[in-house]
PDB file of C-alpha atoms in Angstrom:
ATOM      1  CA  UNK A  12      76.546 172.189  99.770  1.00 90.00           C
ATOM      2  CA  UNK A  13      78.987 169.611 101.060  1.00 95.00           C
ATOM      3  CA  UNK A  14      79.937 169.677 104.723  1.00 97.00           C
ATOM      4  CA  UNK A  15      82.654 167.554 106.276  1.00 98.00           C
ATOM      5  CA  UNK A  16      82.618 167.186 110.050  1.00 98.00           C
ATOM      6  CA  UNK A  17      85.664 165.632 111.638  1.00 98.00           C
ATOM      7  CA  UNK A  18      85.842 163.907 114.997  1.00 98.00           C
ATOM      8  CA  UNK A  19      88.466 162.075 116.990  1.00 97.00           C
ATOM      9  CA  UNK A  20      90.995 162.493 119.797  1.00 96.00           C
ATOM     10  CA  UNK A  21      93.485 165.316 119.793  1.00 95.00           C
ATOM     11  CA  UNK A  22      96.147 163.484 121.771  1.00 98.00           C
ATOM     12  CA  UNK A  23      97.741 160.160 120.875  1.00 98.00           C
ATOM     13  CA  UNK A  24     100.631 158.416 122.585  1.00 98.00           C
ATOM     14  CA  UNK A  25     103.744 157.443 120.624  1.00 98.00           C
ATOM     15  CA  UNK A  26     103.537 153.992 118.980  1.00 97.00           C
ATOM     16  CA  UNK A  27      99.742 154.016 119.191  1.00 98.00           C
ATOM     17  CA  UNK A  28      97.175 154.461 116.408  1.00 98.00           C
ATOM     18  CA  UNK A  29      95.682 157.786 115.396  1.00 98.00           C
ATOM     19  CA  UNK A  30      91.998 157.432 114.458  1.00 98.00           C
ATOM     20  CA  UNK A  31      89.802 160.125 112.944  1.00 98.00           C
ATOM     21  CA  UNK A  32      86.342 160.074 111.374  1.00 98.00           C
ATOM     22  CA  UNK A  33      84.840 162.381 108.775  1.00 98.00           C
ATOM     23  CA  UNK A  34      81.043 162.613 108.545  1.00 98.00           C
ATOM     24  CA  UNK A  35      79.825 163.688 105.123  1.00 98.00           C
ATOM     25  CA  UNK A  36      76.658 165.655 104.437  1.00 98.00           C
ATOM     26  CA  UNK A  37      75.505 166.979 101.084  1.00 97.00           C
ATOM     27  CA  UNK A  38      77.258 164.198  99.163  1.00 97.00           C
ATOM     28  CA  UNK A  39      77.697 160.446  99.316  1.00 97.00           C
ATOM     29  CA  UNK A  40      80.841 158.582 100.250  1.00 97.00           C
ATOM     30  CA  UNK A  41      79.848 156.177  97.453  1.00 96.00           C
ATOM     31  CA  UNK A  42      79.583 158.909  94.819  1.00 95.00           C
ATOM     32  CA  UNK A  43      81.203 158.099  91.480  1.00 93.00           C
ATOM     33  CA  UNK A  44      82.132 161.764  91.126  1.00 93.00           C
ATOM     34  CA  UNK A  45      84.022 162.330  94.367  1.00 95.00           C
ATOM     35  CA  UNK A  46      87.204 161.215  96.047  1.00 96.00           C
ATOM     36  CA  UNK A  47      87.676 161.301  99.808  1.00 97.00           C
ATOM     37  CA  UNK A  48      91.106 162.324 100.948  1.00 97.00           C
ATOM     38  CA  UNK A  49      93.024 162.879 104.135  1.00 98.00           C
ATOM     39  CA  UNK A  50      95.667 165.588 104.263  1.00 98.00           C
ATOM     40  CA  UNK A  51      97.689 166.998 107.103  1.00 98.00           C
ATOM     41  CA  UNK A  52      99.510 170.240 107.783  1.00 98.00           C
ATOM     42  CA  UNK A  53     102.473 170.938 110.002  1.00 97.00           C
ATOM     43  CA  UNK A  54     105.073 173.716 110.126  1.00 95.00           C
ATOM     44  CA  UNK A  55     107.824 171.311 109.083  1.00 93.00           C
ATOM     45  CA  UNK A  56     106.016 169.484 106.258  1.00 94.00           C
ATOM     46  CA  UNK A  57     103.487 172.041 105.047  1.00 95.00           C
ATOM     47  CA  UNK A  58     100.321 170.687 103.443  1.00 96.00           C
ATOM     48  CA  UNK A  59     100.779 166.982 102.794  1.00 96.00           C
ATOM     49  CA  UNK A  60      98.426 164.606 100.993  1.00 97.00           C
ATOM     50  CA  UNK A  61      98.197 161.303 102.891  1.00 98.00           C
ATOM     51  CA  UNK A  62      95.773 159.107 101.012  1.00 97.00           C
ATOM     52  CA  UNK A  63      92.312 158.601  99.531  1.00 97.00           C
ATOM     53  CA  UNK A  64      89.423 156.264  98.971  1.00 97.00           C
ATOM     54  CA  UNK A  65      86.774 156.346  96.258  1.00 96.00           C
ATOM     55  CA  UNK A  66      84.119 154.260  94.584  1.00 96.00           C
ATOM     56  CA  UNK A  67      84.058 153.534  90.848  1.00 93.00           C
ATOM     57  CA  UNK A  68      81.993 150.318  90.553  1.00 91.00           C
ATOM     58  CA  UNK A  69      84.249 149.052  93.341  1.00 95.00           C
ATOM     59  CA  UNK A  70      86.276 150.631  96.120  1.00 96.00           C
ATOM     60  CA  UNK A  71      89.787 151.903  95.564  1.00 95.00           C
ATOM     61  CA  UNK A  72      92.350 153.395  97.874  1.00 95.00           C
ATOM     62  CA  UNK A  73      95.939 154.561  97.718  1.00 94.00           C
ATOM     63  CA  UNK A  74      98.321 156.575  99.822  1.00 97.00           C
ATOM     64  CA  UNK A  75     101.492 158.591  99.985  1.00 96.00           C
ATOM     65  CA  UNK A  76     104.799 156.756 100.113  1.00 96.00           C
ATOM     66  CA  UNK A  77     105.634 158.539 103.371  1.00 95.00           C
ATOM     67  CA  UNK A  78     102.850 156.745 105.255  1.00 97.00           C
ATOM     68  CA  UNK A  79     102.596 153.523 103.283  1.00 97.00           C
ATOM     69  CA  UNK A  80     102.202 150.525 105.549  1.00 96.00           C
ATOM     70  CA  UNK A  81     100.865 152.632 108.416  1.00 97.00           C
ATOM     71  CA  UNK A  82      97.683 154.136 106.960  1.00 98.00           C
ATOM     72  CA  UNK A  83      94.185 152.797 106.445  1.00 98.00           C
ATOM     73  CA  UNK A  84      91.434 154.906 104.900  1.00 98.00           C
ATOM     74  CA  UNK A  85      88.014 153.266 104.905  1.00 97.00           C
ATOM     75  CA  UNK A  86      84.514 154.256 103.874  1.00 98.00           C
ATOM     76  CA  UNK A  87      81.475 153.487 106.010  1.00 97.00           C
ATOM     77  CA  UNK A  88      78.521 153.563 103.657  1.00 97.00           C
ATOM     78  CA  UNK A  89      75.952 152.956 106.408  1.00 97.00           C
ATOM     79  CA  UNK A  90      76.998 156.162 108.169  1.00 98.00           C
ATOM     80  CA  UNK A  91      78.220 158.125 105.112  1.00 98.00           C
ATOM     81  CA  UNK A  92      81.615 158.529 106.707  1.00 98.00           C
ATOM     82  CA  UNK A  93      85.259 158.036 105.877  1.00 98.00           C
ATOM     83  CA  UNK A  94      87.859 157.177 108.477  1.00 98.00           C
ATOM     84  CA  UNK A  95      91.599 157.511 108.871  1.00 98.00           C
ATOM     85  CA  UNK A  96      93.837 155.241 110.895  1.00 98.00           C
ATOM     86  CA  UNK A  97      97.550 155.935 111.160  1.00 98.00           C
ATOM     87  CA  UNK A  98      99.494 153.413 113.189  1.00 98.00           C
ATOM     88  CA  UNK A  99     102.832 153.506 115.006  1.00 98.00           C
ATOM     89  CA  UNK A 100     102.715 157.274 115.343  1.00 98.00           C
ATOM     90  CA  UNK A 101     105.711 159.346 116.419  1.00 97.00           C
ATOM     91  CA  UNK A 102     105.968 163.033 117.365  1.00 97.00           C
ATOM     92  CA  UNK A 103     106.649 163.738 113.671  1.00 97.00           C
ATOM     93  CA  UNK A 104     102.998 162.842 113.010  1.00 98.00           C
ATOM     94  CA  UNK A 105     101.850 165.800 115.087  1.00 98.00           C
ATOM     95  CA  UNK A 106      99.816 167.952 112.705  1.00 98.00           C
ATOM     96  CA  UNK A 107      96.406 169.300 111.829  1.00 98.00           C
ATOM     97  CA  UNK A 108      94.577 166.585 109.900  1.00 98.00           C
ATOM     98  CA  UNK A 109      91.967 167.416 107.266  1.00 98.00           C
ATOM     99  CA  UNK A 110      89.265 165.397 105.546  1.00 98.00           C
ATOM    100  CA  UNK A 111      88.970 166.772 102.001  1.00 98.00           C
ATOM    101  CA  UNK A 112      86.819 166.092  98.948  1.00 97.00           C
ATOM    102  CA  UNK A 113      88.337 165.815  95.509  1.00 93.00           C
ATOM    103  CA  UNK A 114      86.617 165.464  92.160  1.00 89.00           C
ATOM    104  CA  UNK A 115      86.662 162.943  89.361  1.00 85.00           C
ATOM    105  CA  UNK A 116      89.042 162.535  86.455  1.00 84.00           C
ATOM    106  CA  UNK A 117      91.488 165.387  86.047  1.00 85.00           C
ATOM    107  CA  UNK A 118      89.949 167.147  89.063  1.00 87.00           C
ATOM    108  CA  UNK A 119      90.749 164.232  91.365  1.00 87.00           C
ATOM    109  CA  UNK A 120      93.421 166.354  92.984  1.00 91.00           C
ATOM    110  CA  UNK A 121      91.314 169.511  93.156  1.00 94.00           C
ATOM    111  CA  UNK A 122      90.200 169.929  96.746  1.00 96.00           C
ATOM    112  CA  UNK A 123      86.927 171.826  96.843  1.00 95.00           C
ATOM    113  CA  UNK A 124      85.577 170.999 100.299  1.00 97.00           C
ATOM    114  CA  UNK A 125      87.521 170.692 103.553  1.00 98.00           C
ATOM    115  CA  UNK A 126      86.703 169.542 107.044  1.00 98.00           C
ATOM    116  CA  UNK A 127      87.384 171.891 109.926  1.00 98.00           C
ATOM    117  CA  UNK A 128      90.670 170.216 110.781  1.00 98.00           C
ATOM    118  CA  UNK A 129      91.744 168.277 113.858  1.00 98.00           C
ATOM    119  CA  UNK A 130      94.955 169.067 115.697  1.00 98.00           C
ATOM    120  CA  UNK A 131      96.504 165.765 116.688  1.00 98.00           C
ATOM    121  CA  UNK A 132      99.430 165.873 119.069  1.00 98.00           C
ATOM    122  CA  UNK A 133     101.591 162.798 119.528  1.00 98.00           C
ATOM    123  CA  UNK A 134     102.978 162.884 123.026  1.00 97.00           C
ATOM    124  CA  UNK A 135     103.285 160.683 126.078  1.00 95.00           C
TER     125      UNK A 135
ATOM    126  CA  UNK B  27     105.692 164.658  90.110  1.00 83.00           C
ATOM    127  CA  UNK B  28     105.439 168.379  89.460  1.00 90.00           C
ATOM    128  CA  UNK B  29     106.716 170.596  92.278  1.00 93.00           C
ATOM    129  CA  UNK B  30     105.478 174.176  92.646  1.00 96.00           C
ATOM    130  CA  UNK B  31     107.457 176.986  94.278  1.00 97.00           C
ATOM    131  CA  UNK B  32     105.862 180.197  95.488  1.00 98.00           C
ATOM    132  CA  UNK B  33     107.266 183.704  95.849  1.00 95.00           C
ATOM    133  CA  UNK B  34     107.592 185.873  97.749  1.00 96.00           C
ATOM    134  CA  UNK B  35     107.332 184.212 101.136  1.00 96.00           C
ATOM    135  CA  UNK B  36     105.698 187.286 102.622  1.00 97.00           C
ATOM    136  CA  UNK B  37     104.013 190.268 101.005  1.00 97.00           C
ATOM    137  CA  UNK B  38     103.466 193.365 103.144  1.00 97.00           C
ATOM    138  CA  UNK B  39     100.735 195.585 101.767  1.00 96.00           C
ATOM    139  CA  UNK B  40      97.946 197.935 102.823  1.00 95.00           C
ATOM    140  CA  UNK B  41      94.194 197.655 102.292  1.00 95.00           C
ATOM    141  CA  UNK B  42      93.246 198.946  98.856  1.00 96.00           C
ATOM    142  CA  UNK B  43      96.549 197.912  97.265  1.00 97.00           C
ATOM    143  CA  UNK B  44      97.068 195.176  94.701  1.00 97.00           C
ATOM    144  CA  UNK B  45      98.762 191.901  95.590  1.00 97.00           C
ATOM    145  CA  UNK B  46     100.566 189.805  93.009  1.00 98.00           C
ATOM    146  CA  UNK B  47     101.607 186.306  94.067  1.00 98.00           C
ATOM    147  CA  UNK B  48     103.768 184.001  91.967  1.00 98.00           C
ATOM    148  CA  UNK B  49     103.848 180.237  91.542  1.00 98.00           C
ATOM    149  CA  UNK B  50     106.422 178.436  89.418  1.00 97.00           C
ATOM    150  CA  UNK B  51     106.128 174.790  88.380  1.00 95.00           C
ATOM    151  CA  UNK B  52     109.115 172.469  87.995  1.00 94.00           C
ATOM    152  CA  UNK B  53     107.931 171.591  84.504  1.00 93.00           C
ATOM    153  CA  UNK B  54     105.282 172.746  82.083  1.00 90.00           C
ATOM    154  CA  UNK B  55     101.948 170.956  82.109  1.00 86.00           C
ATOM    155  CA  UNK B  56      98.851 171.014  79.959  1.00 83.00           C
ATOM    156  CA  UNK B  57      95.246 171.636  80.821  1.00 84.00           C
ATOM    157  CA  UNK B  58      95.938 174.615  83.051  1.00 88.00           C
ATOM    158  CA  UNK B  59      95.483 172.456  86.147  1.00 93.00           C
ATOM    159  CA  UNK B  60      96.658 175.013  88.655  1.00 96.00           C
ATOM    160  CA  UNK B  61      94.701 175.945  91.781  1.00 97.00           C
ATOM    161  CA  UNK B  62      94.999 178.569  94.500  1.00 98.00           C
ATOM    162  CA  UNK B  63      93.797 178.221  98.079  1.00 98.00           C
ATOM    163  CA  UNK B  64      93.392 180.791 100.846  1.00 98.00           C
ATOM    164  CA  UNK B  65      93.982 179.921 104.490  1.00 98.00           C
ATOM    165  CA  UNK B  66      93.190 182.150 107.430  1.00 97.00           C
ATOM    166  CA  UNK B  67      94.528 181.476 110.941  1.00 95.00           C
ATOM    167  CA  UNK B  68      92.769 178.571 112.615  1.00 96.00           C
ATOM    168  CA  UNK B  69      90.826 177.679 109.473  1.00 97.00           C
ATOM    169  CA  UNK B  70      91.095 175.061 106.759  1.00 98.00           C
ATOM    170  CA  UNK B  71      92.293 176.114 103.320  1.00 98.00           C
ATOM    171  CA  UNK B  72      89.570 177.295 100.959  1.00 98.00           C
ATOM    172  CA  UNK B  73      89.589 176.819  97.190  1.00 97.00           C
ATOM    173  CA  UNK B  74      89.826 180.181  95.421  1.00 97.00           C
ATOM    174  CA  UNK B  75      90.902 179.515  91.841  1.00 97.00           C
ATOM    175  CA  UNK B  76      91.005 176.391  89.689  1.00 96.00           C
ATOM    176  CA  UNK B  77      91.928 175.758  86.089  1.00 95.00           C
ATOM    177  CA  UNK B  78      94.447 178.621  86.401  1.00 96.00           C
ATOM    178  CA  UNK B  79      91.814 181.355  86.146  1.00 97.00           C
ATOM    179  CA  UNK B  80      88.335 180.124  87.144  1.00 96.00           C
ATOM    180  CA  UNK B  81      86.978 181.419  90.433  1.00 97.00           C
ATOM    181  CA  UNK B  82      85.401 178.913  92.792  1.00 95.00           C
ATOM    182  CA  UNK B  83      81.836 179.433  93.961  1.00 94.00           C
ATOM    183  CA  UNK B  84      81.377 182.601  95.992  1.00 95.00           C
ATOM    184  CA  UNK B  85      84.849 184.021  95.370  1.00 97.00           C
ATOM    185  CA  UNK B  86      84.742 187.775  94.656  1.00 97.00           C
ATOM    186  CA  UNK B  87      85.984 189.055  91.331  1.00 96.00           C
ATOM    187  CA  UNK B  88      88.862 191.010  92.893  1.00 97.00           C
ATOM    188  CA  UNK B  89      90.635 187.624  92.884  1.00 98.00           C
ATOM    189  CA  UNK B  90      92.027 186.617  89.506  1.00 98.00           C
ATOM    190  CA  UNK B  91      94.426 183.961  88.306  1.00 97.00           C
ATOM    191  CA  UNK B  92      96.559 183.724  85.209  1.00 96.00           C
ATOM    192  CA  UNK B  93      99.631 182.268  83.620  1.00 95.00           C
ATOM    193  CA  UNK B  94     100.738 179.348  81.504  1.00 93.00           C
ATOM    194  CA  UNK B  95     103.638 176.988  81.011  1.00 92.00           C
ATOM    195  CA  UNK B  96     105.521 177.074  84.266  1.00 94.00           C
ATOM    196  CA  UNK B  97     104.630 180.540  85.584  1.00 96.00           C
ATOM    197  CA  UNK B  98     101.343 181.415  87.246  1.00 97.00           C
ATOM    198  CA  UNK B  99     100.033 184.343  89.248  1.00 98.00           C
ATOM    199  CA  UNK B 100      97.269 185.160  91.676  1.00 98.00           C
ATOM    200  CA  UNK B 101      96.251 188.805  91.698  1.00 98.00           C
ATOM    201  CA  UNK B 102      94.134 190.371  94.403  1.00 97.00           C
ATOM    202  CA  UNK B 103      92.875 193.805  93.402  1.00 96.00           C
ATOM    203  CA  UNK B 104      91.953 196.359  96.077  1.00 95.00           C
ATOM    204  CA  UNK B 105      92.901 194.306  99.125  1.00 96.00           C
ATOM    205  CA  UNK B 106      90.177 194.030 101.732  1.00 96.00           C
ATOM    206  CA  UNK B 107      90.984 193.446 105.428  1.00 95.00           C
ATOM    207  CA  UNK B 108      89.673 189.874 105.153  1.00 96.00           C
ATOM    208  CA  UNK B 109      92.154 189.082 102.341  1.00 97.00           C
ATOM    209  CA  UNK B 110      95.151 189.095 104.656  1.00 93.00           C
ATOM    210  CA  UNK B 111      95.938 185.404 104.834  1.00 97.00           C
ATOM    211  CA  UNK B 112      98.258 182.701 103.501  1.00 98.00           C
ATOM    212  CA  UNK B 113      97.828 181.599  99.893  1.00 98.00           C
ATOM    213  CA  UNK B 114      98.897 178.261  98.443  1.00 98.00           C
ATOM    214  CA  UNK B 115      99.185 177.134  94.853  1.00 98.00           C
ATOM    215  CA  UNK B 116      98.845 173.525  93.725  1.00 97.00           C
ATOM    216  CA  UNK B 117      99.162 171.612  90.492  1.00 94.00           C
ATOM    217  CA  UNK B 118      96.401 169.019  90.289  1.00 93.00           C
ATOM    218  CA  UNK B 119      95.563 166.173  87.938  1.00 88.00           C
ATOM    219  CA  UNK B 120      94.134 162.663  88.077  1.00 86.00           C
ATOM    220  CA  UNK B 121      97.192 161.005  89.639  1.00 89.00           C
ATOM    221  CA  UNK B 122      98.556 161.368  93.182  1.00 91.00           C
ATOM    222  CA  UNK B 123     100.618 162.386  94.987  1.00 91.00           C
ATOM    223  CA  UNK B 124      99.598 166.014  94.959  1.00 93.00           C
ATOM    224  CA  UNK B 125     101.762 168.684  96.518  1.00 92.00           C
ATOM    225  CA  UNK B 126     101.344 172.322  97.453  1.00 95.00           C
ATOM    226  CA  UNK B 127     103.633 175.290  97.374  1.00 96.00           C
ATOM    227  CA  UNK B 128     105.060 176.486 100.651  1.00 96.00           C
ATOM    228  CA  UNK B 129     102.677 179.449 100.757  1.00 97.00           C
ATOM    229  CA  UNK B 130     102.774 183.237 100.496  1.00 98.00           C
ATOM    230  CA  UNK B 131     101.645 185.232 103.487  1.00 98.00           C
ATOM    231  CA  UNK B 132      99.880 188.497 102.654  1.00 97.00           C
ATOM    232  CA  UNK B 133     100.171 190.729 105.692  1.00 96.00           C
ATOM    233  CA  UNK B 134      99.331 194.283 106.562  1.00 87.00           C
TER     234      UNK B 134
END
């Protein structure tokens, strides 16, 4: 059974970088059958997909247009983790952030395992 | 990008009753790639239904999904106290971005 354990600060100052880590157990970040996503949830934006990384003979990543240019999602194969960095944050980035596993092929967007969520507040 | 819209926003019911939640897609899609998630306060969403009607591991059979084309439903038979939550539908496929409906709250 897959477990995703998130860690990282819950308070970030405006213009700084939000950084979160997701530790994976029960699966491999390098799996050819999984995709590692970050989503967030806020009252104003609902559930929002932010981006993903996955391995299919090489590493791939892509992201939502809304955060393009500010987001980095990286695997750490030595620790079996995936990380999220979101730069130049504003109060509009205040949300609960989730690390989420997706499948392969047509189930890439099917989210079957979720981290516990991290409330990140952007405030000075 | 297919957008899904849920109705109603809130459903007020009693334990033992049946809940019927609706999800409408902006266009028809093949493969039945429609999922439902349950979210309780302070918790992450949990996958309930995928492929329109297949229950995820450990989901009781009082939860059922159906539909086709652009109209889909989640039915919860004989509501249990632990079923009062927010439910989201989502069209999924192999290509992002993926979006969710705005949610239906099932309340007592």
